[in-house]
Short mmCIF file of C-alpha atoms in Angstrom, two decimals:
data_model
loop_
_atom_site.label_atom_id
_atom_site.label_comp_id
_atom_site.label_asym_id
_atom_site.label_seq_id
_atom_site.Cartn_x
_atom_site.Cartn_y
_atom_site.Cartn_z
CA MET P 24 21.65 -47.86 65.09
CA PHE P 25 24.24 -45.28 66.02
CA ASP P 26 27.03 -45.47 68.54
CA SER P 27 26.58 -43.20 71.43
CA GLY P 28 29.47 -43.04 73.82
CA ASN P 29 29.70 -44.25 77.40
CA SER P 30 26.26 -44.67 78.86
CA ARG P 31 27.41 -43.86 82.37
CA SER P 32 28.81 -40.49 81.45
CA ALA P 33 25.66 -39.92 79.44
CA ALA P 34 23.54 -40.48 82.50
CA GLY P 35 25.44 -37.83 84.41
CA GLY P 36 24.82 -35.30 81.66
CA LEU P 37 21.18 -36.20 81.57
CA GLN P 38 20.77 -35.51 85.25
CA LEU P 39 22.13 -32.03 84.69
CA LEU P 40 19.54 -31.46 82.00
CA ASN P 41 16.53 -32.53 84.03
CA GLY P 42 15.80 -28.90 84.88
CA ALA P 43 14.83 -26.06 82.59
CA VAL P 44 17.19 -25.55 79.66
CA SER P 45 17.15 -22.43 77.55
CA ARG P 46 16.97 -22.52 73.78
CA ARG P 47 20.25 -20.58 73.65
CA SER P 48 21.94 -23.19 75.85
CA LEU P 49 20.73 -26.00 73.61
CA LEU P 50 22.06 -24.26 70.51
CA LYS P 51 25.42 -23.84 72.21
CA PHE P 52 25.34 -27.45 73.42
CA VAL P 53 24.52 -29.06 70.08
CA GLY P 54 26.75 -26.81 67.98
CA LEU P 55 26.30 -25.94 64.34
CA GLY P 56 28.90 -28.17 62.71
CA ALA P 57 28.44 -30.61 59.85
CA ALA P 58 27.08 -33.29 62.18
CA ALA P 59 24.27 -31.08 63.47
CA VAL P 60 21.37 -29.45 61.70
CA GLY P 61 21.17 -25.67 61.45
CA SER P 62 19.63 -23.47 64.11
CA ALA P 63 16.31 -23.21 62.30
CA SER P 64 15.80 -26.96 62.56
CA LEU P 65 16.71 -27.03 66.24
CA LEU P 66 14.35 -24.15 67.00
CA THR P 67 11.63 -26.07 65.21
CA ALA P 68 12.37 -29.11 67.36
CA CYS P 69 12.23 -27.01 70.52
CA GLY P 70 8.58 -26.12 70.10
CA GLY P 71 6.23 -23.50 68.74
CA SER P 72 2.86 -23.62 67.08
CA GLY P 73 2.16 -26.10 64.33
CA LYS P 74 0.80 -25.43 60.84
CA GLY P 75 -2.96 -25.53 60.66
CA ASP P 76 -4.15 -28.59 62.51
CA LEU P 77 -0.70 -30.16 62.60
CA THR P 78 1.06 -30.66 65.93
CA LYS P 79 4.74 -29.78 66.21
CA PHE P 80 6.80 -32.91 66.87
CA GLY P 81 10.61 -33.03 67.02
CA VAL P 82 12.33 -36.17 65.72
CA ALA P 83 16.05 -36.95 65.96
CA ALA P 84 17.44 -39.30 63.31
CA PHE P 85 20.70 -40.23 61.60
CA PRO P 86 21.62 -41.50 58.12
CA GLY P 87 21.61 -45.25 57.66
CA ASP P 88 19.42 -48.32 57.53
CA SER P 89 18.62 -48.28 61.25
CA PHE P 90 16.96 -44.91 60.73
CA PHE P 91 15.59 -45.55 57.26
CA ILE P 92 12.00 -45.54 58.52
CA ASP P 93 12.53 -41.92 59.62
CA THR P 94 13.99 -41.09 56.21
CA ALA P 95 11.00 -42.65 54.47
CA ASN P 96 8.57 -40.77 56.73
CA LEU P 97 10.12 -37.47 55.74
CA ALA P 98 10.41 -38.28 52.03
CA ASN P 99 6.83 -39.57 51.78
CA LYS P 100 5.27 -36.79 53.86
CA ASP P 101 3.91 -39.35 56.30
CA TYR P 102 4.11 -36.94 59.22
CA ALA P 103 1.55 -34.52 57.83
CA ASN P 104 -0.70 -37.45 56.90
CA HIS P 105 -0.86 -38.27 60.60
CA GLY P 106 -1.27 -34.73 61.86
CA LEU P 107 2.36 -34.04 62.77
CA ASP P 108 4.46 -31.05 61.79
CA VAL P 109 8.01 -32.36 61.21
CA PRO P 110 9.65 -30.20 58.52
CA LYS P 111 13.04 -31.91 58.98
CA HIS P 112 14.90 -34.13 61.40
CA LEU P 113 17.37 -32.99 64.01
CA THR P 114 20.73 -34.77 63.67
CA PRO P 115 22.66 -34.56 66.96
CA GLN P 116 26.32 -35.46 67.11
CA SER P 117 25.76 -38.65 69.13
CA GLY P 118 23.21 -40.77 70.89
CA VAL P 119 24.25 -39.13 74.16
CA GLN P 120 23.26 -35.73 72.80
CA SER P 121 20.00 -37.18 71.51
CA TYR P 122 18.98 -38.31 74.97
CA GLN P 123 20.08 -35.07 76.58
CA LEU P 124 17.82 -33.24 74.15
CA LEU P 125 14.96 -35.67 74.75
CA VAL P 126 15.17 -35.35 78.51
CA ALA P 127 15.39 -31.57 78.17
CA GLY P 128 12.23 -31.49 76.04
CA ALA P 129 14.03 -30.22 72.94
CA ILE P 130 12.97 -33.24 70.88
CA ASP P 131 9.98 -35.51 71.27
CA GLY P 132 11.08 -38.88 69.95
CA LEU P 133 13.91 -40.92 68.48
CA ALA P 134 15.04 -44.42 67.64
CA SER P 135 18.21 -45.42 69.45
CA ASP P 136 20.46 -48.07 70.93
CA THR P 137 18.40 -50.11 73.39
CA GLY P 138 21.15 -50.30 76.00
CA LEU P 139 21.59 -46.53 75.99
CA LEU P 140 17.85 -46.07 76.39
CA MET P 141 17.84 -48.37 79.42
CA ALA P 142 20.85 -46.67 81.00
CA THR P 143 19.28 -43.24 80.50
CA HIS P 144 15.94 -44.41 81.90
CA ALA P 145 17.66 -45.85 84.97
CA ASN P 146 19.62 -42.67 85.69
CA SER P 147 17.05 -39.94 84.93
CA SER P 148 14.20 -38.56 87.03
CA GLU P 149 10.62 -39.75 86.63
CA GLY P 150 8.64 -37.85 84.03
CA LYS P 151 11.75 -36.70 82.17
CA ARG P 152 13.25 -40.15 81.62
CA PRO P 153 12.81 -41.89 78.25
CA VAL P 154 10.38 -44.77 77.95
CA LEU P 155 10.30 -47.54 75.37
CA VAL P 156 7.39 -47.45 72.91
CA GLY P 157 8.62 -49.81 70.21
CA PHE P 158 11.33 -52.11 68.86
CA ARG P 159 12.25 -51.36 65.24
CA THR P 160 15.20 -53.73 64.84
CA PRO P 161 14.55 -56.95 66.78
CA GLU P 162 17.97 -58.36 65.92
CA THR P 163 21.59 -57.29 66.17
CA SER P 164 23.01 -55.03 63.47
CA TYR P 165 26.67 -55.17 64.54
CA GLY P 166 29.55 -56.72 62.66
CA ILE P 167 33.34 -56.70 62.32
CA VAL P 168 35.12 -55.73 59.10
CA THR P 169 38.80 -56.36 58.43
CA GLY P 170 41.06 -54.30 56.19
CA GLU P 171 42.75 -55.34 52.97
CA GLY P 172 45.48 -57.92 53.49
CA PHE P 173 44.14 -59.17 56.83
CA SER P 174 44.77 -62.90 57.24
CA ALA P 175 41.30 -64.08 58.16
CA PRO P 176 40.00 -67.63 58.52
CA PRO P 177 37.58 -68.87 55.85
CA ALA P 178 33.91 -67.90 55.94
CA SER P 179 33.10 -71.43 57.12
CA ALA P 180 35.26 -71.05 60.25
CA SER P 181 33.68 -71.01 63.68
CA PHE P 182 32.88 -67.86 65.63
CA GLU P 183 35.73 -68.64 68.02
CA GLU P 184 38.23 -69.04 65.16
CA LYS P 185 37.21 -65.74 63.62
CA MET P 186 37.50 -63.88 66.91
CA ALA P 187 40.87 -65.54 67.59
CA SER P 188 42.20 -64.03 64.35
CA LEU P 189 41.90 -60.61 66.04
CA LYS P 190 44.32 -61.49 68.85
CA GLY P 191 47.13 -58.95 69.01
CA LYS P 192 45.39 -56.74 66.44
CA LYS P 193 44.20 -53.15 66.56
CA VAL P 194 40.40 -53.04 66.45
CA GLY P 195 38.61 -49.76 65.80
CA VAL P 196 35.45 -48.78 67.67
CA THR P 197 33.57 -45.51 67.46
CA SER P 198 34.58 -44.49 70.99
CA VAL P 199 35.67 -46.14 74.21
CA GLY P 200 32.61 -47.23 76.16
CA SER P 201 30.36 -46.93 73.12
CA GLY P 202 27.95 -49.59 71.90
CA SER P 203 30.52 -50.99 69.47
CA ASP P 204 33.15 -51.15 72.21
CA LEU P 205 30.77 -52.98 74.56
CA GLN P 206 29.76 -55.41 71.81
CA LEU P 207 33.43 -56.10 71.09
CA LYS P 208 34.03 -56.88 74.78
CA LEU P 209 31.07 -59.26 74.80
CA ALA P 210 32.19 -60.99 71.59
CA LEU P 211 35.69 -61.52 72.99
CA GLU P 212 34.28 -62.88 76.25
CA LEU P 213 32.00 -65.32 74.44
CA ALA P 214 34.97 -66.51 72.37
CA GLY P 215 36.93 -67.27 75.54
CA MET P 216 39.21 -64.25 75.07
CA LYS P 217 40.04 -61.14 77.07
CA TYR P 218 39.53 -57.50 76.11
CA SER P 219 43.29 -57.08 76.51
CA ASP P 220 43.83 -59.63 73.73
CA VAL P 221 43.17 -56.79 71.26
CA THR P 222 43.98 -53.09 71.24
CA ALA P 223 40.73 -51.20 70.96
CA LEU P 224 41.13 -47.77 69.38
CA ALA P 225 38.52 -45.04 69.15
CA VAL P 226 38.38 -44.02 65.49
CA GLY P 227 34.91 -42.51 65.15
CA THR P 228 32.05 -43.34 62.82
CA THR P 229 32.06 -45.05 59.42
CA ALA P 230 33.42 -42.02 57.56
CA ASN P 231 36.49 -42.05 59.81
CA ALA P 232 36.83 -45.82 59.94
CA ILE P 233 37.32 -46.18 56.18
CA PRO P 234 40.56 -44.14 55.93
CA ASN P 235 41.87 -45.68 59.16
CA LEU P 236 41.44 -49.17 57.71
CA LYS P 237 42.92 -48.11 54.37
CA GLN P 238 45.99 -46.63 56.04
CA LYS P 239 46.26 -49.73 58.29
CA ARG P 240 46.03 -47.66 61.48
CA VAL P 241 43.58 -50.35 62.57
CA ASP P 242 43.32 -53.94 61.39
CA ALA P 243 39.57 -54.29 61.91
CA TYR P 244 36.56 -52.16 62.77
CA VAL P 245 33.33 -52.89 64.65
CA THR P 246 30.40 -51.67 62.55
CA VAL P 247 27.00 -50.75 63.94
CA GLN P 248 24.59 -50.96 60.99
CA TRP P 249 23.89 -53.70 58.46
CA THR P 250 24.70 -51.50 55.46
CA SER P 251 27.80 -49.94 57.04
CA THR P 252 29.29 -53.41 57.52
CA ARG P 253 29.09 -54.08 53.78
CA TYR P 254 29.92 -50.52 52.76
CA VAL P 255 33.12 -50.34 54.83
CA ALA P 256 34.29 -53.68 53.40
CA LYS P 257 33.59 -52.47 49.87
CA GLU P 258 35.27 -49.08 50.27
CA THR P 259 38.42 -50.46 51.93
CA GLY P 260 38.93 -53.56 49.84
CA GLY P 261 38.54 -55.58 53.01
CA SER P 262 36.04 -58.22 54.03
CA VAL P 263 33.31 -58.96 56.57
CA LEU P 264 34.89 -61.08 59.29
CA LEU P 265 31.69 -61.42 61.29
CA ASP P 266 28.06 -60.44 61.00
CA PHE P 267 26.80 -60.82 64.55
CA ALA P 268 23.42 -61.95 63.22
CA GLU P 269 24.91 -65.12 61.69
CA GLN P 270 23.60 -68.39 63.07
CA ASN P 271 27.00 -69.60 64.32
CA VAL P 272 27.33 -66.53 66.58
CA PRO P 273 26.43 -67.16 70.26
CA ALA P 274 22.80 -66.38 71.05
CA LYS P 275 23.66 -63.72 73.66
CA LEU P 276 25.40 -61.72 70.96
CA ARG P 277 23.08 -62.62 68.09
CA ASP P 278 19.63 -62.41 69.64
CA GLN P 279 19.51 -58.77 70.64
CA ALA P 280 16.86 -56.18 69.82
CA VAL P 281 19.29 -53.33 69.28
CA LEU P 282 17.07 -50.48 68.05
CA ALA P 283 14.31 -49.10 70.25
CA VAL P 284 11.88 -46.19 69.87
CA ALA P 285 11.75 -43.75 72.77
CA VAL P 286 9.75 -40.76 73.95
CA ARG P 287 9.82 -38.76 77.18
CA GLU P 288 7.80 -40.36 79.98
CA GLU P 289 5.60 -37.31 80.57
CA MET P 290 4.60 -37.27 76.90
CA ALA P 291 3.66 -40.95 77.00
CA GLN P 292 1.55 -40.28 80.08
CA GLN P 293 -0.05 -36.99 79.07
CA LYS P 294 -0.26 -37.29 75.26
CA PRO P 295 -0.45 -40.99 74.41
CA ASP P 296 -2.50 -40.30 71.27
CA LEU P 297 0.28 -38.06 69.94
CA VAL P 298 2.81 -40.83 70.50
CA LYS P 299 0.49 -43.26 68.72
CA GLN P 300 0.27 -40.88 65.74
CA TRP P 301 4.05 -40.97 65.47
CA MET P 302 4.14 -44.76 65.72
CA GLU P 303 1.50 -44.95 62.96
CA CYS P 304 3.81 -42.85 60.76
CA GLN P 305 6.58 -45.37 61.29
CA TRP P 306 4.28 -48.29 60.59
CA ASP P 307 3.31 -46.64 57.30
CA ALA P 308 6.99 -46.45 56.34
CA HIS P 309 7.42 -50.10 57.29
CA HIS P 310 4.66 -51.10 54.87
CA TRP P 311 6.01 -48.79 52.15
CA ILE P 312 9.41 -50.52 52.34
CA LEU P 313 7.73 -53.90 51.86
CA GLU P 314 5.39 -52.73 49.11
CA LYS P 315 7.85 -50.53 47.18
CA PRO P 316 11.23 -52.28 47.57
CA GLU P 317 12.82 -50.72 44.48
CA GLU P 318 11.85 -47.19 45.50
CA ALA P 319 12.96 -47.92 49.05
CA ALA P 320 16.37 -49.18 47.90
CA ALA P 321 16.89 -46.09 45.75
CA LEU P 322 16.08 -43.80 48.67
CA LEU P 323 18.36 -45.73 51.04
CA ASN P 324 21.23 -45.62 48.55
CA LYS P 325 20.82 -41.88 48.05
CA SER P 326 20.33 -40.95 51.69
CA ALA P 327 22.83 -43.24 53.43
CA LEU P 328 25.31 -44.66 50.91
CA GLY P 329 26.38 -41.60 48.95
CA ASP P 330 24.36 -42.78 45.93
CA SER P 331 27.24 -45.18 45.23
CA SER P 332 26.13 -48.61 46.47
CA PRO P 333 22.75 -49.54 44.99
CA GLU P 334 23.52 -53.23 45.39
CA ILE P 335 24.03 -52.90 49.15
CA ALA P 336 20.81 -50.91 49.44
CA ARG P 337 18.88 -53.55 47.52
CA GLU P 338 20.36 -56.32 49.67
CA TYR P 339 19.35 -54.49 52.84
CA ILE P 340 15.75 -54.00 51.70
CA GLU P 341 15.60 -57.73 50.95
CA HIS P 342 17.11 -58.43 54.38
CA TYR P 343 14.52 -56.16 55.98
CA ALA P 344 11.67 -57.98 54.29
CA GLN P 345 12.94 -61.48 54.99
CA SER P 346 14.64 -61.19 58.39
CA ILE P 347 13.48 -58.07 60.23
CA ALA P 348 9.84 -57.62 59.22
CA PRO P 349 8.68 -61.12 60.27
CA LYS P 350 10.05 -60.55 63.79
CA LEU P 351 8.26 -57.23 64.33
CA GLN P 352 5.18 -56.96 66.50
CA ASP P 353 2.21 -55.00 65.16
CA MET P 354 3.01 -51.27 65.43
CA PHE P 355 6.46 -52.25 66.78
CA LYS P 356 4.93 -53.18 70.14
CA VAL P 357 7.19 -54.42 72.91
CA LYS P 358 7.25 -57.94 74.35
CA LYS P 359 8.15 -58.38 78.00
CA GLU P 360 10.61 -61.18 77.33
CA THR P 361 12.58 -58.93 74.97
CA VAL P 362 12.89 -56.24 77.64
CA VAL P 363 14.05 -58.80 80.20
CA GLN P 364 16.60 -60.18 77.74
CA MET P 365 18.01 -56.76 76.81
CA ALA P 366 18.11 -55.67 80.46
CA GLY P 367 20.28 -58.72 81.09
CA VAL P 368 22.64 -57.65 78.31
CA ALA P 369 22.77 -54.10 79.70
CA GLN P 370 23.60 -55.50 83.14
CA SER P 371 26.45 -57.54 81.71
CA PHE P 372 27.80 -54.35 80.13
CA GLY P 373 27.57 -52.60 83.50
CA SER P 374 25.21 -50.00 82.03
CA ILE P 375 22.47 -50.69 84.59
CA LYS P 376 22.15 -52.49 87.91
CA LYS P 377 19.87 -55.42 88.59
CA GLY P 378 16.31 -54.28 89.26
CA GLN P 379 16.71 -50.82 87.71
CA ILE P 380 14.66 -51.76 84.64
CA THR P 381 11.17 -53.22 84.81
CA TYR P 382 8.75 -53.82 81.97
CA GLU P 383 6.00 -51.95 83.81
CA THR P 384 7.98 -48.72 84.27
CA LEU P 385 9.92 -48.83 81.00
CA VAL P 386 7.04 -49.62 78.61
CA PRO P 387 3.75 -47.63 78.62
CA GLU P 388 0.68 -49.83 78.60
CA PHE P 389 -0.36 -48.81 75.07
CA ALA P 390 3.03 -50.00 73.70
CA ARG P 391 2.97 -53.48 75.25
CA ALA P 392 2.55 -56.54 73.09
#
């Protein structure tokens, strides 16, 4: 999962993009920096004829374990096997940009933070709004890493004791109002603390968090992916204070389905078979991870960990097989109770209002479990 900025400001941008958007405007909007793919990839994502019998399909994805299924699809040529023309992925600069591009019709599908999907759905017009067609990570992937020299309680300490060790400390999040910031607020609340008990600082993504922890500009950092939690601890000489998926973490924080698969509503309505083809690609990658764990770990290490942490990659693939895979529905289908639960979390964040999300409008019939 990636952090994506304040969902409310995102919704405003999405409303501006509900009309026609030129290809030139999208190129200017996304930019051509290191965090975005080149113009050729974006033009591919914007449309055009496919190759042979393949149908053009634009996918946005990011490095990391939350998006490893996308990485495997591309590496294993799964797209073409299911009739889709996806020469490469588009890598926007944030989840906010991803949804702006989805609503504008510049990309066709992505996996993303569930709360951001719900906020965007609630604040976009019918037809253009994203809908939920699958859950790929039916658990939380967040954690908190402390820097070297941090005086942390022992691993056996309670959730409350570990959170209390952050009081008066500087805690890095990707951006104010982002998923990591909201999860930090919730964790503090559940520990009986206030947001003002820490100083939350926007330090950016993992690549920026590592030097900030090393230079002690922040004492701790809220991570968003399973592998990044371990990788940041390794690279900084620090330690994992909390993995939000641990059993001693409160259920409201622990039992979240944080990574959802989304497409534009009009595509789900008008081209459901095309959406199903894409979901079949992802299901193929899911099985490949389980059947070829060594190959999967090598690809994850190379694509997301700088080819420097094979042990973390292997541990994640084992975690995927033992903890994530058993919780998945066939073809990542969506259970109503999970939507209700995550809508409640989004409401507590202030991302949506009560009644804005319903299972029937958010989830197309073919994606329901």
